[in-house]
């Protein structure tokens, strides 16, 4: 049995296998065929933070696969009023076949997984958002951008940046990260990524200059400047991130025909301009739709490992 907590625990072959499964499930769905490999299975979805895409994609995905998903917000279950994680894990995993968790501390899902009898999927923690990266790479493949990609991430050093670093390191593409001073990526994750990159040949660089990162990139991506849980810092961050908005001028520095990705939700006029987001709406909303297909691929793949 395997959990899906970070991409660190997966080989390049496994990551590509999951994405290949997702691409196949998507192709089949578009012809009207519903793969029902998870018939009679249930997915418990624990949400301690809000969500649009993650909830809709997991719930719809599980239903389309013949199973059922339970939405458990921490306002509804006893976890929110102090029932220990290890007890919650033992109870839920004795009844459900898979668990997806969106929470704050990454250590919470690690603890949950260590007590769970069934696979646990990270639906976002303060440290990582690996299911998003499955959808992002799937989208890159669909748009013909692969290991030769030069990805420029411009913005906050956060859970998305950590996940991009691990993905690039595993798959062997070039990733350039530009953050403002004081908002750099976590040094431990960077060190891990650089270690993995030695084997794959990935190039991972960090800078405080967005222009340097974007110059000649084939993909430019960003994320909100204030993640969930950082709402109080929003005003300060808007000041500190001056010059980091991905706008048309910044996109001009990238390669001709460079693509823009955003995990969404997007804050227009902050990390991305209205014009860049709307100009790249096709790929950005394909990326969002791919959350559904990527996670179906992941759940089918994890179910096969049991
Ligand atoms: N990208 C993403 O995870 O979106 P939600 O927060 O809406 O789930
Ligand atoms: N970094 C963002 C990602 C949202 C999908 C957050 O954690 O809020």
Short mmCIF file of C-alpha atoms and ligand atoms in Angstrom, two decimals:
data_model
loop_
_atom_site.label_atom_id
_atom_site.label_comp_id
_atom_site.label_asym_id
_atom_site.label_seq_id
_atom_site.Cartn_x
_atom_site.Cartn_y
_atom_site.Cartn_z
CA UNK A 1 0.00 0.00 0.00
CA UNK A 2 1.28 3.46 -0.88
CA UNK A 3 0.26 6.89 0.41
CA UNK A 4 0.48 9.99 -1.78
CA UNK A 5 1.85 12.63 0.60
CA UNK A 6 4.61 14.19 -1.49
CA UNK A 7 6.15 13.42 -4.88
CA UNK A 8 9.40 12.64 -3.03
CA UNK A 9 8.11 9.11 -2.37
CA UNK A 10 7.52 8.38 -6.06
CA UNK A 11 9.90 7.51 -8.87
CA UNK A 12 9.81 9.20 -12.24
CA UNK A 13 8.37 5.99 -13.68
CA UNK A 14 5.57 5.93 -11.10
CA UNK A 15 4.69 9.61 -11.61
CA UNK A 16 4.51 9.09 -15.38
CA UNK A 17 2.47 5.90 -14.91
CA UNK A 18 -0.11 7.80 -12.83
CA UNK A 19 -0.30 10.55 -15.46
CA UNK A 20 -0.58 7.99 -18.27
CA UNK A 21 -3.48 6.34 -16.41
CA UNK A 22 -5.08 9.78 -16.06
CA UNK A 23 -4.65 10.57 -19.77
CA UNK A 24 -6.25 7.25 -20.67
CA UNK A 25 -9.18 7.78 -18.28
CA UNK A 26 -9.67 11.26 -19.76
CA UNK A 27 -9.63 9.93 -23.34
CA UNK A 28 -12.16 7.25 -22.40
CA UNK A 29 -14.42 9.73 -20.61
CA UNK A 30 -14.46 12.00 -23.67
CA UNK A 31 -15.90 9.07 -25.66
CA UNK A 32 -18.59 8.53 -23.02
CA UNK A 33 -16.97 5.52 -21.31
CA UNK A 34 -16.91 5.44 -17.52
CA UNK A 35 -14.14 3.33 -15.97
CA UNK A 36 -15.78 1.87 -12.86
CA UNK A 37 -12.71 0.38 -11.19
CA UNK A 38 -13.59 1.87 -7.81
CA UNK A 39 -17.13 0.50 -7.66
CA UNK A 40 -18.36 0.21 -4.06
CA UNK A 41 -15.28 2.04 -2.74
CA UNK A 42 -15.49 5.15 -0.58
CA UNK A 43 -13.16 8.12 -0.34
CA UNK A 44 -13.24 10.16 2.87
CA UNK A 45 -12.32 13.79 2.18
CA UNK A 46 -11.21 15.76 5.23
CA UNK A 47 -11.10 19.50 4.62
CA UNK A 48 -9.58 21.80 7.25
CA UNK A 49 -9.18 24.55 4.61
CA UNK A 50 -11.52 25.75 1.85
CA UNK A 51 -11.51 24.40 -1.68
CA UNK A 52 -13.32 24.63 -4.98
CA UNK A 53 -11.25 22.49 -7.38
CA UNK A 54 -9.99 19.85 -4.97
CA UNK A 55 -13.39 19.10 -3.53
CA UNK A 56 -15.28 19.09 -6.83
CA UNK A 57 -12.63 17.03 -8.64
CA UNK A 58 -12.22 14.36 -5.96
CA UNK A 59 -15.95 14.03 -5.31
CA UNK A 60 -16.86 13.93 -9.00
CA UNK A 61 -13.91 11.69 -9.81
CA UNK A 62 -14.82 9.12 -7.19
CA UNK A 63 -18.45 9.09 -8.36
CA UNK A 64 -17.41 8.66 -12.00
CA UNK A 65 -15.21 5.71 -10.98
CA UNK A 66 -18.23 3.98 -9.47
CA UNK A 67 -17.49 4.89 -5.86
CA UNK A 68 -18.68 7.41 -3.33
CA UNK A 69 -16.97 10.37 -1.63
CA UNK A 70 -17.72 11.77 1.83
CA UNK A 71 -17.12 15.46 2.44
CA UNK A 72 -15.92 15.90 6.03
CA UNK A 73 -15.17 19.46 7.06
CA UNK A 74 -13.52 19.90 10.43
CA UNK A 75 -16.62 21.77 11.52
CA UNK A 76 -18.56 18.53 11.15
CA UNK A 77 -16.24 15.85 12.49
CA UNK A 78 -14.74 15.55 15.96
CA UNK A 79 -11.23 16.21 14.65
CA UNK A 80 -12.18 19.89 14.71
CA UNK A 81 -12.95 19.74 18.43
CA UNK A 82 -9.94 17.77 19.52
CA UNK A 83 -10.41 14.07 18.76
CA UNK A 84 -6.83 12.89 18.19
CA UNK A 85 -5.58 12.47 14.63
CA UNK A 86 -4.48 8.92 15.36
CA UNK A 87 -7.97 7.93 16.56
CA UNK A 88 -9.66 9.64 13.61
CA UNK A 89 -7.27 7.81 11.26
CA UNK A 90 -7.99 4.41 12.76
CA UNK A 91 -11.76 4.93 12.68
CA UNK A 92 -12.05 6.39 9.18
CA UNK A 93 -9.61 3.92 7.62
CA UNK A 94 -11.54 1.01 9.11
CA UNK A 95 -14.59 2.03 7.07
CA UNK A 96 -13.34 3.84 3.96
CA UNK A 97 -11.03 2.68 1.17
CA UNK A 98 -9.04 5.89 0.70
CA UNK A 99 -8.66 9.20 2.51
CA UNK A 100 -7.90 12.61 1.07
CA UNK A 101 -6.84 15.34 3.49
CA UNK A 102 -6.44 19.10 3.08
CA UNK A 103 -4.91 20.59 6.17
CA UNK A 104 -2.35 23.00 7.62
CA UNK A 105 0.66 21.17 9.05
CA UNK A 106 2.19 18.49 6.83
CA UNK A 107 2.98 16.50 9.97
CA UNK A 108 -0.78 16.02 10.49
CA UNK A 109 -1.16 13.94 7.30
CA UNK A 110 2.05 12.07 8.07
CA UNK A 111 0.64 11.12 11.45
CA UNK A 112 -2.73 10.24 9.92
CA UNK A 113 -1.03 8.07 7.28
CA UNK A 114 1.03 6.24 9.89
CA UNK A 115 -2.20 5.10 11.59
CA UNK A 116 -4.24 4.56 8.42
CA UNK A 117 -5.00 1.14 7.00
CA UNK A 118 -5.82 2.67 3.61
CA UNK A 119 -3.99 5.04 1.22
CA UNK A 120 -3.90 8.69 2.26
CA UNK A 121 -3.75 11.42 -0.40
CA UNK A 122 -2.43 14.91 0.26
CA UNK A 123 -5.02 17.40 -1.02
CA UNK A 124 -2.77 20.32 0.09
CA UNK A 125 -0.82 21.10 3.22
CA UNK A 126 1.17 24.21 4.14
CA UNK A 127 4.19 22.41 2.66
CA UNK A 128 3.05 20.55 -0.47
CA UNK A 129 0.28 20.32 -3.08
CA UNK A 130 1.29 17.23 -5.08
CA UNK A 131 -2.08 16.44 -6.73
CA UNK A 132 -1.97 19.89 -8.35
CA UNK A 133 1.42 19.05 -9.88
CA UNK A 134 0.03 15.83 -11.41
CA UNK A 135 -2.57 17.95 -13.20
CA UNK A 136 0.03 20.56 -14.16
CA UNK A 137 2.42 18.06 -15.70
CA UNK A 138 -0.46 16.27 -17.43
CA UNK A 139 -1.40 19.62 -18.97
CA UNK A 140 2.20 20.22 -20.04
CA UNK A 141 2.21 16.84 -21.81
CA UNK A 142 -1.08 17.64 -23.56
CA UNK A 143 0.39 20.91 -24.80
CA UNK A 144 3.55 19.18 -26.05
CA UNK A 145 5.84 20.57 -23.36
CA UNK A 146 7.84 17.88 -21.58
CA UNK A 147 11.29 17.25 -20.13
CA UNK A 148 12.75 20.04 -22.28
CA UNK A 149 10.57 22.55 -20.45
CA UNK A 150 12.05 25.58 -18.78
CA UNK A 151 9.56 26.47 -16.06
CA UNK A 152 9.77 29.88 -14.38
CA UNK A 153 7.88 30.19 -11.10
CA UNK A 154 7.44 33.82 -10.03
CA UNK A 155 6.04 34.57 -6.59
CA UNK A 156 5.87 33.24 -3.07
CA UNK A 157 8.06 30.38 -1.89
CA UNK A 158 5.20 28.17 -0.74
CA UNK A 159 3.56 24.73 -1.01
CA UNK A 160 3.30 25.08 -4.81
CA UNK A 161 6.98 26.04 -5.14
CA UNK A 162 8.01 23.10 -2.97
CA UNK A 163 5.96 20.77 -5.13
CA UNK A 164 7.37 22.21 -8.37
CA UNK A 165 10.89 21.68 -7.04
CA UNK A 166 10.25 18.03 -6.30
CA UNK A 167 8.51 17.44 -9.64
CA UNK A 168 11.34 19.08 -11.61
CA UNK A 169 13.94 17.15 -9.63
CA UNK A 170 12.18 13.82 -10.22
CA UNK A 171 11.40 14.35 -13.91
CA UNK A 172 14.58 16.20 -14.86
CA UNK A 173 13.42 19.53 -16.27
CA UNK A 174 14.67 23.07 -15.63
CA UNK A 175 12.93 25.12 -12.94
CA UNK A 176 13.80 28.70 -12.10
CA UNK A 177 12.22 30.23 -9.04
CA UNK A 178 12.01 33.96 -8.41
CA UNK A 179 10.73 35.13 -5.04
CA UNK A 180 10.99 38.50 -3.28
CA UNK A 181 13.59 38.77 -0.52
CA UNK A 182 12.22 37.23 2.66
CA UNK A 183 9.83 34.91 0.78
CA UNK A 184 12.37 32.39 -0.50
CA UNK A 185 11.71 28.67 -0.79
CA UNK A 186 12.30 26.43 2.21
CA UNK A 187 15.99 25.62 2.28
CA UNK A 188 15.41 22.01 3.35
CA UNK A 189 13.09 21.28 0.43
CA UNK A 190 15.52 22.99 -1.94
CA UNK A 191 18.34 20.85 -0.59
CA UNK A 192 16.24 17.70 -1.04
CA UNK A 193 15.32 18.72 -4.57
CA UNK A 194 18.94 19.47 -5.51
CA UNK A 195 19.96 16.08 -4.19
CA UNK A 196 17.32 14.30 -6.29
CA UNK A 197 18.18 16.52 -9.27
CA UNK A 198 21.72 15.15 -9.35
CA UNK A 199 20.32 11.84 -10.58
CA UNK A 200 17.75 13.19 -13.03
CA UNK A 201 19.83 16.04 -14.47
CA UNK A 202 17.24 18.65 -13.46
CA UNK A 203 18.42 22.24 -13.18
CA UNK A 204 16.86 24.14 -10.26
CA UNK A 205 17.84 27.74 -9.59
CA UNK A 206 16.57 30.41 -7.22
CA UNK A 207 16.78 34.18 -7.57
CA UNK A 208 15.13 37.38 -6.34
CA UNK A 209 14.92 38.70 -9.90
CA UNK A 210 11.74 37.65 -11.77
CA UNK A 211 13.10 38.87 -15.11
CA UNK A 212 16.14 36.62 -14.81
CA UNK A 213 13.90 33.61 -14.10
CA UNK A 214 11.44 34.29 -16.91
CA UNK A 215 14.02 35.06 -19.63
CA UNK A 216 13.64 32.32 -22.30
CA UNK A 217 11.24 30.21 -20.21
CA UNK A 218 8.72 27.95 -21.98
CA UNK A 219 6.29 28.04 -19.06
CA UNK A 220 5.65 30.84 -16.61
CA UNK A 221 3.68 30.05 -13.50
CA UNK A 222 2.73 31.72 -10.25
CA UNK A 223 0.43 31.33 -7.25
CA UNK A 224 -1.34 33.55 -4.76
CA UNK A 225 0.92 35.81 -2.68
CA UNK A 226 -1.01 34.97 0.49
CA UNK A 227 -1.85 31.30 0.92
CA UNK A 228 -4.67 29.93 3.05
CA UNK A 229 -3.79 30.66 6.65
CA UNK A 230 -1.82 33.83 5.73
CA UNK A 231 -4.82 36.13 5.26
CA UNK A 232 -3.56 38.55 7.94
CA UNK A 233 -0.33 39.12 5.99
CA UNK A 234 -2.10 40.02 2.75
CA UNK A 235 -1.63 43.81 2.87
CA UNK A 236 2.06 43.54 3.77
CA UNK A 237 2.64 40.92 1.09
CA UNK A 238 1.05 43.09 -1.62
CA UNK A 239 3.71 45.71 -0.79
CA UNK A 240 6.58 43.20 -0.56
CA UNK A 241 5.70 41.51 -3.87
CA UNK A 242 5.83 44.70 -5.93
CA UNK A 243 7.37 43.88 -9.31
CA UNK A 244 6.40 40.22 -9.13
CA UNK A 245 3.10 40.36 -11.02
CA UNK A 246 3.13 38.19 -14.15
CA UNK A 247 1.93 40.72 -16.72
CA UNK A 248 2.32 41.08 -20.48
CA UNK A 249 5.71 42.78 -20.13
CA UNK A 250 7.01 39.88 -18.06
CA UNK A 251 5.56 37.30 -20.48
CA UNK A 252 7.42 39.10 -23.31
CA UNK A 253 10.71 38.03 -21.72
CA UNK A 254 9.73 34.36 -21.96
CA UNK A 255 10.11 32.31 -25.12
CA UNK A 256 7.76 33.15 -27.98
CA UNK A 257 4.60 31.05 -27.50
CA UNK A 258 5.46 30.43 -23.84
CA UNK A 259 2.53 29.13 -21.84
CA UNK A 260 1.19 30.38 -18.53
CA UNK A 261 -0.06 28.07 -15.77
CA UNK A 262 -1.86 28.90 -12.52
CA UNK A 263 -3.22 26.41 -9.99
CA UNK A 264 -6.05 28.86 -9.18
CA UNK A 265 -7.70 30.61 -7.43
CA UNK A 266 -6.07 33.62 -9.11
CA UNK A 267 -5.97 37.16 -7.77
CA UNK A 268 -5.99 39.41 -10.82
CA UNK A 269 -3.95 42.56 -10.39
CA UNK A 270 -1.74 40.85 -7.80
CA UNK A 271 0.27 37.76 -8.85
CA UNK A 272 -1.13 37.87 -12.41
CA UNK A 273 -2.66 40.53 -14.63
CA UNK A 274 -6.16 40.16 -16.03
CA UNK A 275 -4.69 40.23 -19.52
CA UNK A 276 -2.22 37.36 -18.95
CA UNK A 277 -4.80 35.20 -17.22
CA UNK A 278 -7.47 35.76 -19.86
CA UNK A 279 -4.91 35.49 -22.67
CA UNK A 280 -3.97 32.02 -21.39
CA UNK A 281 -7.44 31.03 -20.19
CA UNK A 282 -7.60 27.93 -22.42
CA UNK A 283 -4.57 26.24 -20.84
CA UNK A 284 -5.30 27.50 -17.31
CA UNK A 285 -8.82 26.06 -17.32
CA UNK A 286 -7.64 22.85 -19.03
CA UNK A 287 -5.17 22.64 -16.13
CA UNK A 288 -8.05 23.05 -13.67
CA UNK A 289 -10.15 20.39 -15.46
CA UNK A 290 -7.16 18.06 -15.39
CA UNK A 291 -7.43 17.96 -11.60
CA UNK A 292 -10.41 15.66 -12.16
CA UNK A 293 -8.63 13.33 -14.58
CA UNK A 294 -5.26 13.35 -12.77
CA UNK A 295 -6.81 12.41 -9.43
CA UNK A 296 -8.91 9.68 -11.02
CA UNK A 297 -5.67 8.31 -12.44
CA UNK A 298 -4.06 8.58 -9.03
CA UNK A 299 -6.91 6.82 -7.19
CA UNK A 300 -7.01 3.99 -9.75
CA UNK A 301 -3.22 3.65 -9.54
CA UNK A 302 -3.16 3.66 -5.71
CA UNK A 303 -5.97 1.11 -5.59
CA UNK A 304 -3.87 -1.24 -7.77
CA UNK A 305 -0.95 -1.05 -5.28
CA UNK A 306 -3.01 -2.58 -2.47
N1 LIG B 1 -5.85 24.63 -6.97
C1 LIG B 1 -6.60 24.21 -5.93
O1 LIG B 1 -6.21 23.31 -5.17
O2 LIG B 1 -7.80 24.80 -5.84
P1 LIG B 1 -8.82 24.71 -4.62
O3 LIG B 1 -8.20 25.41 -3.45
O4 LIG B 1 -10.07 25.38 -5.12
O5 LIG B 1 -9.08 23.26 -4.30
N1 LIG B 2 -0.58 28.29 -2.09
C1 LIG B 2 -2.02 28.24 -2.14
C2 LIG B 2 -2.49 27.19 -3.09
C3 LIG B 2 -3.97 27.14 -3.30
C4 LIG B 2 -4.41 26.05 -4.22
C5 LIG B 2 -2.57 27.99 -0.75
O1 LIG B 2 -2.01 27.15 -0.02
O2 LIG B 2 -3.53 28.64 -0.37
#
